[in-house]
Amino acid sequence: MPEMKYDDYLVKSRMPLFWCSGCGNGIVLGAILRAFAKLQLDRHNTVVVTGIGCWGKADDYINTNTFHGTHGRALGFATGIKLANPELKVIALMGDGDGATIGGNHLIHAARRNVDITAIVVNNFNYGMTGGQYSGTTLEETYTTTSQFGHIESAFDLCRLVEAAGAPYVARSHVLNVIQLEGFITEAIRKKGFSFVEALSPCPTHYGRHNGMKTAPKMMQWIKENAITLKEAEKKPQAEWENKFVIGKFTDKESVDYSTRYEAVMALAEASVSKGVSEREG
Amino acid sequence: MKDRWEIILSGVGGQGLILGGSILGEAATVYGDAKATLTSSYGVETRGTFTKSDIIISKREIYFPEVMKADVVLALAQAAYDRYAGKLDPDCLLVFDSGTVTAAQNVQASQYGHPFNRLALELGNPAIANIIAIGTIVGLTQAVAREAFYQALEARFSEKPKAAELNRRAFDKGLELAGKKE
Amino acid sequence: MNPNNSIRFIQGNEAIAEGAFAAGARFYAGYPITPSSEIAEISSRRLPQLGGLYIQMEDEIGSIAAVIGASASGKKSYTATSGPGFSLMQENLGVAVMAEIPCVIIDIQRSGPSTGLATKPAQADVMQSRWGTHGDHGIIVLSPSSVQECFDLTITAFNFSEKYRTPVILLADEIVGHMKEKMIIRKPGTYDVTDRKQPACDPADYKPFQADADGIAPLAAYGSRFIVRLTGSTHDETGFPNSKPENADKFIRHYTDKIENNKDDIVMTKEYKLEDAEFAVITFGCSTRSALEAMDLARGEGIRVGVLQLVTIWPFADSQVRALCSRMKAIIVPEMNLGQIIREVCRVNDSGIPVIGVNKVNSEAITPFEIMEQIREVSKCRK
């Protein structure tokens, strides 16, 4: 196979990107494709799975195998794709509404099962495609088109959630830390087991506009100012960082993935012979 | 001999009636040349409430798989007995556990009460009351050949020789009771 | 004695699982639900023995998603459920239609709506199986009436799904699913197994939705030498989104046409004593058994009754039923619902003969006597 550069994975004929100006999705897409190139992924052996939402359009720009399914269910499809052929590299691209709100149950179960899938959630704090309604990661007391008096629910800390569910690789970065983000994505894809990367990303068109950050730089600045590294956070009392975006690698451990465990089931099953059955030739 | 038997096995959940019906069906179809159907009616509980299985054994094709006119009813619990006893025709055989069921007076069916549960305990395991009772039914009806029933038991307990032996003794006990009215 | 077959006394649900293995299915994803759970239990034991995979997902939505994904990876895949779970699967059933992914969904119908009576039978998912997912589409639905048909029709369901690149629904019911009966397990080589068509073109030219002359596009698996783009969004031949009206029109019609244009192959019926019949009972699934018993009872009374069993429920047997209406004096349609199949019978009853339903929703099987009662009524009127 000739060496693949990042844009060899890009579907250039679909340009320009569908996303709004100021959206962070293009930055994350770039980081993903550079990670693909770094790992020299074989297009034929790679499946990108998406759900619905702005980020659900990402597969339009990637020329590996793709599966574009339903809202929230990318990990369900990805689980079947991977388990039916454990040789495949399966990468699910989801937004916060898709992957963590309507699809939250699939997320924690995929993590618990430790299926060898990489899940990348771009968190822009709201439902962008449908016009800026609140999601499971919308911050308390912020405004969206459906929390016009201020949001009264608390937001998921997705990394802590997925870590608690048992995923062996969990990391968070944001679109200003693009080198770090690309590194996390590369490690995540390389990881055997369920790996999870959250990328914080601006949505000036909707979330920003309703929260005094109409431009991309303003929203970027807000993300940056509210971010704290995991190392810094560990040194400080919780009260100082609990409302901030903690950036870093939360978990990176070894854990036997589902397909490997299932091989043991198959060995046991093959050794067991069906007995206790009434049957005759006839 | 009749070419069609419609048999109701009734009691409460956990008595092994579906298992008993299954072995009877296997004896009829896999180890015999008859047709058979087995349907069961039960609630959401696994244990303790009324259940019944309908088993039909026939030389002809069986369409409707539920008992339309019972030839044999087995009642291993009072609730089961009470449900059927008054409704049966004179040519029906009503087999019941005489240890747990108080028999009624005005029953038209021929009644065969035996203490299946007590006999099962005497044989060493209360779980085989079902097989003793089915032995009695087979003895009374010849709905399946004894040999076929032995074969079905053997296959079912192929990995558990002790259980196979116990069930065989239970079945023999039931056969022995057939015809004896307590 | 036939060494190619083996005889067993098993449940409909066991026979369905055996049929799936026999058809080459090697992937099951599901969520337990009465009265279908035996299919999951048997699959969990047998699939790993066969080199296949069983997984219990977090819900029915994830289950059908995994089934569709596994099929896209090249494994024949299936799930089993009952009414409530079938309802949860409907959105993703549409993905299988839209992305044209073969898979088999087994619905062991129970009394509803909602939780209803979880252990009791019904035949009320007829319309859900046809129109449960949104949008226009064709669908294949088969309904077994015996344990043997559970085995045989499960194989057929997989074959149709592979041949037409479509989801197929096996619509059974609690009675047939839980009934034990004598059944012949056919040995491999004694029945047909269809595998999906593979592309013969150069990988650079492969378009996953480019239909051949027979109307069906070859489907390569993920991990093959072909790049496969699959999507539930409106797309063109390449699998890329395409929102042009003429493209949407073409593909949406295609999902219906590929099924409806092949009715000669797909629609299966069984006829019982219709040659000399004056009255016919049209039925399906468990009610077929009541109808056949009633047929014999009626003939015992000198009323010439026959039975048409709809083995394929969807697409509907329009021409067979239309022809039957033209030569019967009346038709009786027993079904364990308040009248779903009867609407279809009436739709094609160009002859305008009386069509009478026997409908029962109290969770008990329709008895032969209840059908017989209607037969006596119509035969009196027509004398």
mmCIF file with all atom_site columns, N, CA, C and O in Angstrom, chain A residues 155-199:
data_model
loop_
_atom_site.group_PDB
_atom_site.id
_atom_site.type_symbol
_atom_site.label_atom_id
_atom_site.label_alt_id
_atom_site.label_comp_id
_atom_site.label_asym_id
_atom_site.label_entity_id
_atom_site.label_seq_id
_atom_site.pdbx_PDB_ins_code
_atom_site.Cartn_x
_atom_site.Cartn_y
_atom_site.Cartn_z
_atom_site.occupancy
_atom_site.B_iso_or_equiv
_atom_site.pdbx_formal_charge
_atom_site.auth_seq_id
_atom_site.auth_comp_id
_atom_site.auth_asym_id
_atom_site.auth_atom_id
_atom_site.pdbx_PDB_model_num
ATOM 1   N N  . ALA A 1 155 ? -25.133 19.032 33.586 1.00 0.00 ? 155 ALA A N  1
ATOM 2   C CA . ALA A 1 155 ? -24.560 18.388 32.401 1.00 0.00 ? 155 ALA A CA 1
ATOM 3   C C  . ALA A 1 155 ? -23.803 17.129 32.791 1.00 0.00 ? 155 ALA A C  1
ATOM 4   O O  . ALA A 1 155 ? -23.246 17.035 33.883 1.00 0.00 ? 155 ALA A O  1
ATOM 5   N N  . PHE A 1 156 ? -23.796 16.170 31.879 1.00 0.00 ? 156 PHE A N  1
ATOM 6   C CA . PHE A 1 156 ? -22.958 14.992 32.053 1.00 0.00 ? 156 PHE A CA 1
ATOM 7   C C  . PHE A 1 156 ? -21.489 15.388 31.947 1.00 0.00 ? 156 PHE A C  1
ATOM 8   O O  . PHE A 1 156 ? -21.119 16.173 31.073 1.00 0.00 ? 156 PHE A O  1
ATOM 9   N N  . ASP A 1 157 ? -20.658 14.790 32.801 1.00 0.00 ? 157 ASP A N  1
ATOM 10  C CA . ASP A 1 157 ? -19.218 14.799 32.565 1.00 0.00 ? 157 ASP A CA 1
ATOM 11  C C  . ASP A 1 157 ? -18.954 13.489 31.827 1.00 0.00 ? 157 ASP A C  1
ATOM 12  O O  . ASP A 1 157 ? -18.874 12.417 32.420 1.00 0.00 ? 157 ASP A O  1
ATOM 13  N N  . LEU A 1 158 ? -18.893 13.566 30.500 1.00 0.00 ? 158 LEU A N  1
ATOM 14  C CA . LEU A 1 158 ? -18.879 12.348 29.685 1.00 0.00 ? 158 LEU A CA 1
ATOM 15  C C  . LEU A 1 158 ? -17.681 11.454 29.977 1.00 0.00 ? 158 LEU A C  1
ATOM 16  O O  . LEU A 1 158 ? -17.791 10.235 30.001 1.00 0.00 ? 158 LEU A O  1
ATOM 17  N N  . CYS A 1 159 ? -16.525 12.083 30.184 1.00 0.00 ? 159 CYS A N  1
ATOM 18  C CA . CYS A 1 159 ? -15.330 11.261 30.420 1.00 0.00 ? 159 CYS A CA 1
ATOM 19  C C  . CYS A 1 159 ? -15.453 10.475 31.712 1.00 0.00 ? 159 CYS A C  1
ATOM 20  O O  . CYS A 1 159 ? -15.133 9.287  31.766 1.00 0.00 ? 159 CYS A O  1
ATOM 21  N N  . ARG A 1 160 ? -15.940 11.138 32.764 1.00 0.00 ? 160 ARG A N  1
ATOM 22  C CA . ARG A 1 160 ? -16.104 10.443 34.045 1.00 0.00 ? 160 ARG A CA 1
ATOM 23  C C  . ARG A 1 160 ? -17.149 9.334  33.905 1.00 0.00 ? 160 ARG A C  1
ATOM 24  O O  . ARG A 1 160 ? -17.032 8.266  34.508 1.00 0.00 ? 160 ARG A O  1
ATOM 25  N N  . LEU A 1 161 ? -18.185 9.616  33.132 1.00 0.00 ? 161 LEU A N  1
ATOM 26  C CA . LEU A 1 161 ? -19.257 8.632  32.912 1.00 0.00 ? 161 LEU A CA 1
ATOM 27  C C  . LEU A 1 161 ? -18.711 7.382  32.226 1.00 0.00 ? 161 LEU A C  1
ATOM 28  O O  . LEU A 1 161 ? -18.931 6.252  32.669 1.00 0.00 ? 161 LEU A O  1
ATOM 29  N N  . VAL A 1 162 ? -17.976 7.603  31.147 1.00 0.00 ? 162 VAL A N  1
ATOM 30  C CA . VAL A 1 162 ? -17.476 6.479  30.351 1.00 0.00 ? 162 VAL A CA 1
ATOM 31  C C  . VAL A 1 162 ? -16.384 5.733  31.117 1.00 0.00 ? 162 VAL A C  1
ATOM 32  O O  . VAL A 1 162 ? -16.293 4.506  31.061 1.00 0.00 ? 162 VAL A O  1
ATOM 33  N N  . GLU A 1 163 ? -15.602 6.482  31.872 1.00 0.00 ? 163 GLU A N  1
ATOM 34  C CA . GLU A 1 163 ? -14.565 5.856  32.700 1.00 0.00 ? 163 GLU A CA 1
ATOM 35  C C  . GLU A 1 163 ? -15.218 4.947  33.753 1.00 0.00 ? 163 GLU A C  1
ATOM 36  O O  . GLU A 1 163 ? -14.801 3.798  33.946 1.00 0.00 ? 163 GLU A O  1
ATOM 37  N N  . ALA A 1 164 ? -16.278 5.487  34.394 1.00 0.00 ? 164 ALA A N  1
ATOM 38  C CA . ALA A 1 164 ? -16.966 4.686  35.414 1.00 0.00 ? 164 ALA A CA 1
ATOM 39  C C  . ALA A 1 164 ? -17.595 3.440  34.812 1.00 0.00 ? 164 ALA A C  1
ATOM 40  O O  . ALA A 1 164 ? -17.728 2.410  35.471 1.00 0.00 ? 164 ALA A O  1
ATOM 41  N N  . ALA A 1 165 ? -17.972 3.534  33.543 1.00 0.00 ? 165 ALA A N  1
ATOM 42  C CA . ALA A 1 165 ? -18.588 2.382  32.876 1.00 0.00 ? 165 ALA A CA 1
ATOM 43  C C  . ALA A 1 165 ? -17.556 1.318  32.509 1.00 0.00 ? 165 ALA A C  1
ATOM 44  O O  . ALA A 1 165 ? -17.916 0.218  32.097 1.00 0.00 ? 165 ALA A O  1
ATOM 45  N N  . GLY A 1 166 ? -16.270 1.661  32.630 1.00 0.00 ? 166 GLY A N  1
ATOM 46  C CA . GLY A 1 166 ? -15.255 0.628  32.473 1.00 0.00 ? 166 GLY A CA 1
ATOM 47  C C  . GLY A 1 166 ? -14.372 0.719  31.247 1.00 0.00 ? 166 GLY A C  1
ATOM 48  O O  . GLY A 1 166 ? -13.578 -0.183 30.990 1.00 0.00 ? 166 GLY A O  1
ATOM 49  N N  . ALA A 1 167 ? -14.486 1.813  30.477 1.00 0.00 ? 167 ALA A N  1
ATOM 50  C CA . ALA A 1 167 ? -13.670 1.908  29.262 1.00 0.00 ? 167 ALA A CA 1
ATOM 51  C C  . ALA A 1 167 ? -12.189 1.983  29.616 1.00 0.00 ? 167 ALA A C  1
ATOM 52  O O  . ALA A 1 167 ? -11.814 2.699  30.552 1.00 0.00 ? 167 ALA A O  1
ATOM 53  N N  . PRO A 1 168 ? -11.331 1.272  28.883 1.00 0.00 ? 168 PRO A N  1
ATOM 54  C CA . PRO A 1 168 ? -9.894  1.302  29.200 1.00 0.00 ? 168 PRO A CA 1
ATOM 55  C C  . PRO A 1 168 ? -9.157  2.527  28.672 1.00 0.00 ? 168 PRO A C  1
ATOM 56  O O  . PRO A 1 168 ? -8.010  2.748  29.044 1.00 0.00 ? 168 PRO A O  1
ATOM 57  N N  . TYR A 1 169 ? -9.781  3.318  27.816 1.00 0.00 ? 169 TYR A N  1
ATOM 58  C CA . TYR A 1 169 ? -9.119  4.536  27.347 1.00 0.00 ? 169 TYR A CA 1
ATOM 59  C C  . TYR A 1 169 ? -10.130 5.676  27.298 1.00 0.00 ? 169 TYR A C  1
ATOM 60  O O  . TYR A 1 169 ? -11.139 5.584  26.589 1.00 0.00 ? 169 TYR A O  1
ATOM 61  N N  . VAL A 1 170 ? -9.875  6.736  28.049 1.00 0.00 ? 170 VAL A N  1
ATOM 62  C CA . VAL A 1 170 ? -10.783 7.885  28.093 1.00 0.00 ? 170 VAL A CA 1
ATOM 63  C C  . VAL A 1 170 ? -9.953  9.163  28.130 1.00 0.00 ? 170 VAL A C  1
ATOM 64  O O  . VAL A 1 170 ? -9.060  9.299  28.972 1.00 0.00 ? 170 VAL A O  1
ATOM 65  N N  . ALA A 1 171 ? -10.237 10.075 27.206 1.00 0.00 ? 171 ALA A N  1
ATOM 66  C CA . ALA A 1 171 ? -9.489  11.338 27.180 1.00 0.00 ? 171 ALA A CA 1
ATOM 67  C C  . ALA A 1 171 ? -10.377 12.468 26.675 1.00 0.00 ? 171 ALA A C  1
ATOM 68  O O  . ALA A 1 171 ? -11.341 12.234 25.958 1.00 0.00 ? 171 ALA A O  1
ATOM 69  N N  . ARG A 1 172 ? -10.021 13.689 27.106 1.00 0.00 ? 172 ARG A N  1
ATOM 70  C CA . ARG A 1 172 ? -10.760 14.869 26.631 1.00 0.00 ? 172 ARG A CA 1
ATOM 71  C C  . ARG A 1 172 ? -9.771  15.947 26.200 1.00 0.00 ? 172 ARG A C  1
ATOM 72  O O  . ARG A 1 172 ? -8.772  16.196 26.877 1.00 0.00 ? 172 ARG A O  1
ATOM 73  N N  . SER A 1 173 ? -10.070 16.549 25.068 1.00 0.00 ? 173 SER A N  1
ATOM 74  C CA . SER A 1 173 ? -9.306  17.717 24.659 1.00 0.00 ? 173 SER A CA 1
ATOM 75  C C  . SER A 1 173 ? -10.272 18.695 24.002 1.00 0.00 ? 173 SER A C  1
ATOM 76  O O  . SER A 1 173 ? -11.490 18.499 24.066 1.00 0.00 ? 173 SER A O  1
ATOM 77  N N  . HIS A 1 174 ? -9.728  19.734 23.390 1.00 0.00 ? 174 HIS A N  1
ATOM 78  C CA . HIS A 1 174 ? -10.606 20.674 22.689 1.00 0.00 ? 174 HIS A CA 1
ATOM 79  C C  . HIS A 1 174 ? -9.916  21.163 21.424 1.00 0.00 ? 174 HIS A C  1
ATOM 80  O O  . HIS A 1 174 ? -8.738  20.861 21.187 1.00 0.00 ? 174 HIS A O  1
ATOM 81  N N  . VAL A 1 175 ? -10.673 21.885 20.613 1.00 0.00 ? 175 VAL A N  1
ATOM 82  C CA . VAL A 1 175 ? -10.189 22.187 19.273 1.00 0.00 ? 175 VAL A CA 1
ATOM 83  C C  . VAL A 1 175 ? -9.031  23.188 19.245 1.00 0.00 ? 175 VAL A C  1
ATOM 84  O O  . VAL A 1 175 ? -8.418  23.379 18.202 1.00 0.00 ? 175 VAL A O  1
ATOM 85  N N  . LEU A 1 176 ? -8.744  23.830 20.360 1.00 0.00 ? 176 LEU A N  1
ATOM 86  C CA . LEU A 1 176 ? -7.564  24.684 20.379 1.00 0.00 ? 176 LEU A CA 1
ATOM 87  C C  . LEU A 1 176 ? -6.301  23.882 20.645 1.00 0.00 ? 176 LEU A C  1
ATOM 88  O O  . LEU A 1 176 ? -5.209  24.301 20.298 1.00 0.00 ? 176 LEU A O  1
ATOM 89  N N  . ASN A 1 177 ? -6.470  22.744 21.302 1.00 0.00 ? 177 ASN A N  1
ATOM 90  C CA . ASN A 1 177 ? -5.343  21.853 21.589 1.00 0.00 ? 177 ASN A CA 1
ATOM 91  C C  . ASN A 1 177 ? -5.278  20.769 20.518 1.00 0.00 ? 177 ASN A C  1
ATOM 92  O O  . ASN A 1 177 ? -5.365  19.584 20.818 1.00 0.00 ? 177 ASN A O  1
ATOM 93  N N  . VAL A 1 178 ? -5.158  21.171 19.276 1.00 0.00 ? 178 VAL A N  1
ATOM 94  C CA . VAL A 1 178 ? -5.376  20.201 18.202 1.00 0.00 ? 178 VAL A CA 1
ATOM 95  C C  . VAL A 1 178 ? -4.294  19.128 18.131 1.00 0.00 ? 178 VAL A C  1
ATOM 96  O O  . VAL A 1 178 ? -4.573  17.990 17.775 1.00 0.00 ? 178 VAL A O  1
ATOM 97  N N  . ILE A 1 179 ? -3.094  19.466 18.545 1.00 0.00 ? 179 ILE A N  1
ATOM 98  C CA . ILE A 1 179 ? -2.020  18.453 18.546 1.00 0.00 ? 179 ILE A CA 1
ATOM 99  C C  . ILE A 1 179 ? -2.326  17.375 19.581 1.00 0.00 ? 179 ILE A C  1
ATOM 100 O O  . ILE A 1 179 ? -2.204  16.186 19.332 1.00 0.00 ? 179 ILE A O  1
ATOM 101 N N  . GLN A 1 180 ? -2.742  17.866 20.754 1.00 0.00 ? 180 GLN A N  1
ATOM 102 C CA . GLN A 1 180 ? -3.090  16.920 21.818 1.00 0.00 ? 180 GLN A CA 1
ATOM 103 C C  . GLN A 1 180 ? -4.280  16.055 21.382 1.00 0.00 ? 180 GLN A C  1
ATOM 104 O O  . GLN A 1 180 ? -4.290  14.840 21.566 1.00 0.00 ? 180 GLN A O  1
ATOM 105 N N  . LEU A 1 181 ? -5.263  16.702 20.794 1.00 0.00 ? 181 LEU A N  1
ATOM 106 C CA . LEU A 1 181 ? -6.464  15.992 20.345 1.00 0.00 ? 181 LEU A CA 1
ATOM 107 C C  . LEU A 1 181 ? -6.096  14.890 19.363 1.00 0.00 ? 181 LEU A C  1
ATOM 108 O O  . LEU A 1 181 ? -6.539  13.736 19.491 1.00 0.00 ? 181 LEU A O  1
ATOM 109 N N  . GLU A 1 182 ? -5.268  15.238 18.397 1.00 0.00 ? 182 GLU A N  1
ATOM 110 C CA . GLU A 1 182 ? -4.826  14.275 17.395 1.00 0.00 ? 182 GLU A CA 1
ATOM 111 C C  . GLU A 1 182 ? -4.079  13.110 18.063 1.00 0.00 ? 182 GLU A C  1
ATOM 112 O O  . GLU A 1 182 ? -4.268  11.939 17.714 1.00 0.00 ? 182 GLU A O  1
ATOM 113 N N  . GLY A 1 183 ? -3.278  13.437 19.062 1.00 0.00 ? 183 GLY A N  1
ATOM 114 C CA . GLY A 1 183 ? -2.546  12.404 19.797 1.00 0.00 ? 183 GLY A CA 1
ATOM 115 C C  . GLY A 1 183 ? -3.498  11.462 20.530 1.00 0.00 ? 183 GLY A C  1
ATOM 116 O O  . GLY A 1 183 ? -3.337  10.236 20.494 1.00 0.00 ? 183 GLY A O  1
ATOM 117 N N  . PHE A 1 184 ? -4.494  12.040 21.199 1.00 0.00 ? 184 PHE A N  1
ATOM 118 C CA . PHE A 1 184 ? -5.469  11.206 21.906 1.00 0.00 ? 184 PHE A CA 1
ATOM 119 C C  . PHE A 1 184 ? -6.202  10.281 20.925 1.00 0.00 ? 184 PHE A C  1
ATOM 120 O O  . PHE A 1 184 ? -6.416  9.099  21.200 1.00 0.00 ? 184 PHE A O  1
ATOM 121 N N  . ILE A 1 185 ? -6.604  10.854 19.793 1.00 0.00 ? 185 ILE A N  1
ATOM 122 C CA . ILE A 1 185 ? -7.352  10.057 18.814 1.00 0.00 ? 185 ILE A CA 1
ATOM 123 C C  . ILE A 1 185 ? -6.478  8.912  18.290 1.00 0.00 ? 185 ILE A C  1
ATOM 124 O O  . ILE A 1 185 ? -6.932  7.776  18.158 1.00 0.00 ? 185 ILE A O  1
ATOM 125 N N  . THR A 1 186 ? -5.219  9.218  18.054 1.00 0.00 ? 186 THR A N  1
ATOM 126 C CA . THR A 1 186 ? -4.296  8.182  17.577 1.00 0.00 ? 186 THR A CA 1
ATOM 127 C C  . THR A 1 186 ? -4.162  7.062  18.612 1.00 0.00 ? 186 THR A C  1
ATOM 128 O O  . THR A 1 186 ? -4.269  5.878  18.273 1.00 0.00 ? 186 THR A O  1
ATOM 129 N N  . GLU A 1 187 ? -3.959  7.456  19.846 1.00 0.00 ? 187 GLU A N  1
ATOM 130 C CA . GLU A 1 187 ? -3.843  6.442  20.918 1.00 0.00 ? 187 GLU A CA 1
ATOM 131 C C  . GLU A 1 187 ? -5.125  5.639  21.055 1.00 0.00 ? 187 GLU A C  1
ATOM 132 O O  . GLU A 1 187 ? -5.098  4.423  21.274 1.00 0.00 ? 187 GLU A O  1
ATOM 133 N N  . ALA A 1 188 ? -6.230  6.345  20.944 1.00 0.00 ? 188 ALA A N  1
ATOM 134 C CA . ALA A 1 188 ? -7.530  5.681  21.117 1.00 0.00 ? 188 ALA A CA 1
ATOM 135 C C  . ALA A 1 188 ? -7.745  4.624  20.043 1.00 0.00 ? 188 ALA A C  1
ATOM 136 O O  . ALA A 1 188 ? -8.209  3.515  20.322 1.00 0.00 ? 188 ALA A O  1
ATOM 137 N N  . ILE A 1 189 ? -7.432  4.971  18.798 1.00 0.00 ? 189 ILE A N  1
ATOM 138 C CA . ILE A 1 189 ? -7.627  4.006  17.703 1.00 0.00 ? 189 ILE A CA 1
ATOM 139 C C  . ILE A 1 189 ? -6.681  2.814  17.898 1.00 0.00 ? 189 ILE A C  1
ATOM 140 O O  . ILE A 1 189 ? -7.039  1.676  17.631 1.00 0.00 ? 189 ILE A O  1
ATOM 141 N N  . ARG A 1 190 ? -5.497  3.106  18.393 1.00 0.00 ? 190 ARG A N  1
ATOM 142 C CA . ARG A 1 190 ? -4.524  2.034  18.599 1.00 0.00 ? 190 ARG A CA 1
ATOM 143 C C  . ARG A 1 190 ? -4.944  1.112  19.752 1.00 0.00 ? 190 ARG A C  1
ATOM 144 O O  . ARG A 1 190 ? -4.607  -0.063 19.773 1.00 0.00 ? 190 ARG A O  1
ATOM 145 N N  . LYS A 1 191 ? -5.695  1.658  20.679 1.00 0.00 ? 191 LYS A N  1
ATOM 146 C CA . LYS A 1 191 ? -6.065  0.917  21.899 1.00 0.00 ? 191 LYS A CA 1
ATOM 147 C C  . LYS A 1 191 ? -6.936  -0.289 21.567 1.00 0.00 ? 191 LYS A C  1
ATOM 148 O O  . LYS A 1 191 ? -7.906  -0.186 20.833 1.00 0.00 ? 191 LYS A O  1
ATOM 149 N N  . LYS A 1 192 ? -6.604  -1.432 22.145 1.00 0.00 ? 192 LYS A N  1
ATOM 150 C CA . LYS A 1 192 ? -7.467  -2.613 22.004 1.00 0.00 ? 192 LYS A CA 1
ATOM 151 C C  . LYS A 1 192 ? -8.513  -2.545 23.108 1.00 0.00 ? 192 LYS A C  1
ATOM 152 O O  . LYS A 1 192 ? -8.166  -2.627 24.297 1.00 0.00 ? 192 LYS A O  1
ATOM 153 N N  . GLY A 1 193 ? -9.748  -2.357 22.725 1.00 0.00 ? 193 GLY A N  1
ATOM 154 C CA . GLY A 1 193 ? -10.808 -2.183 23.710 1.00 0.00 ? 193 GLY A CA 1
ATOM 155 C C  . GLY A 1 193 ? -11.590 -0.921 23.396 1.00 0.00 ? 193 GLY A C  1
ATOM 156 O O  . GLY A 1 193 ? -11.311 -0.229 22.410 1.00 0.00 ? 193 GLY A O  1
ATOM 157 N N  . PHE A 1 194 ? -12.548 -0.604 24.240 1.00 0.00 ? 194 PHE A N  1
ATOM 158 C CA . PHE A 1 194 ? -13.382 0.567  23.981 1.00 0.00 ? 194 PHE A CA 1
ATOM 159 C C  . PHE A 1 194 ? -12.612 1.829  24.363 1.00 0.00 ? 194 PHE A C  1
ATOM 160 O O  . PHE A 1 194 ? -12.215 2.007  25.510 1.00 0.00 ? 194 PHE A O  1
ATOM 161 N N  . SER A 1 195 ? -12.408 2.704  23.382 1.00 0.00 ? 195 SER A N  1
ATOM 162 C CA . SER A 1 195 ? -11.681 3.939  23.654 1.00 0.00 ? 195 SER A CA 1
ATOM 163 C C  . SER A 1 195 ? -12.576 5.128  23.350 1.00 0.00 ? 195 SER A C  1
ATOM 164 O O  . SER A 1 195 ? -13.395 5.088  22.428 1.00 0.00 ? 195 SER A O  1
ATOM 165 N N  . PHE A 1 196 ? -12.422 6.158  24.163 1.00 0.00 ? 196 PHE A N  1
ATOM 166 C CA . PHE A 1 196 ? -13.346 7.285  24.109 1.00 0.00 ? 196 PHE A CA 1
ATOM 167 C C  . PHE A 1 196 ? -12.579 8.595  24.141 1.00 0.00 ? 196 PHE A C  1
ATOM 168 O O  . PHE A 1 196 ? -11.747 8.812  25.024 1.00 0.00 ? 196 PHE A O  1
ATOM 169 N N  . VAL A 1 197 ? -12.845 9.440  23.151 1.00 0.00 ? 197 VAL A N  1
ATOM 170 C CA . VAL A 1 197 ? -12.239 10.768 23.144 1.00 0.00 ? 197 VAL A CA 1
ATOM 171 C C  . VAL A 1 197 ? -13.361 11.799 23.009 1.00 0.00 ? 197 VAL A C  1
ATOM 172 O O  . VAL A 1 197 ? -14.186 11.710 22.103 1.00 0.00 ? 197 VAL A O  1
ATOM 173 N N  . GLU A 1 198 ? -13.372 12.749 23.934 1.00 0.00 ? 198 GLU A N  1
ATOM 174 C CA . GLU A 1 198 ? -14.326 13.853 23.848 1.00 0.00 ? 198 GLU A CA 1
ATOM 175 C C  . GLU A 1 198 ? -13.575 15.080 23.356 1.00 0.00 ? 198 GLU A C  1
ATOM 176 O O  . GLU A 1 198 ? -12.516 15.422 23.897 1.00 0.00 ? 198 GLU A O  1
ATOM 177 N N  . ALA A 1 199 ? -14.118 15.719 22.338 1.00 0.00 ? 199 ALA A N  1
ATOM 178 C CA . ALA A 1 199 ? -13.505 16.941 21.811 1.00 0.00 ? 199 ALA A CA 1
ATOM 179 C C  . ALA A 1 199 ? -14.472 18.097 22.038 1.00 0.00 ? 199 ALA A C  1
ATOM 180 O O  . ALA A 1 199 ? -15.562 18.121 21.467 1.00 0.00 ? 199 ALA A O  1
#
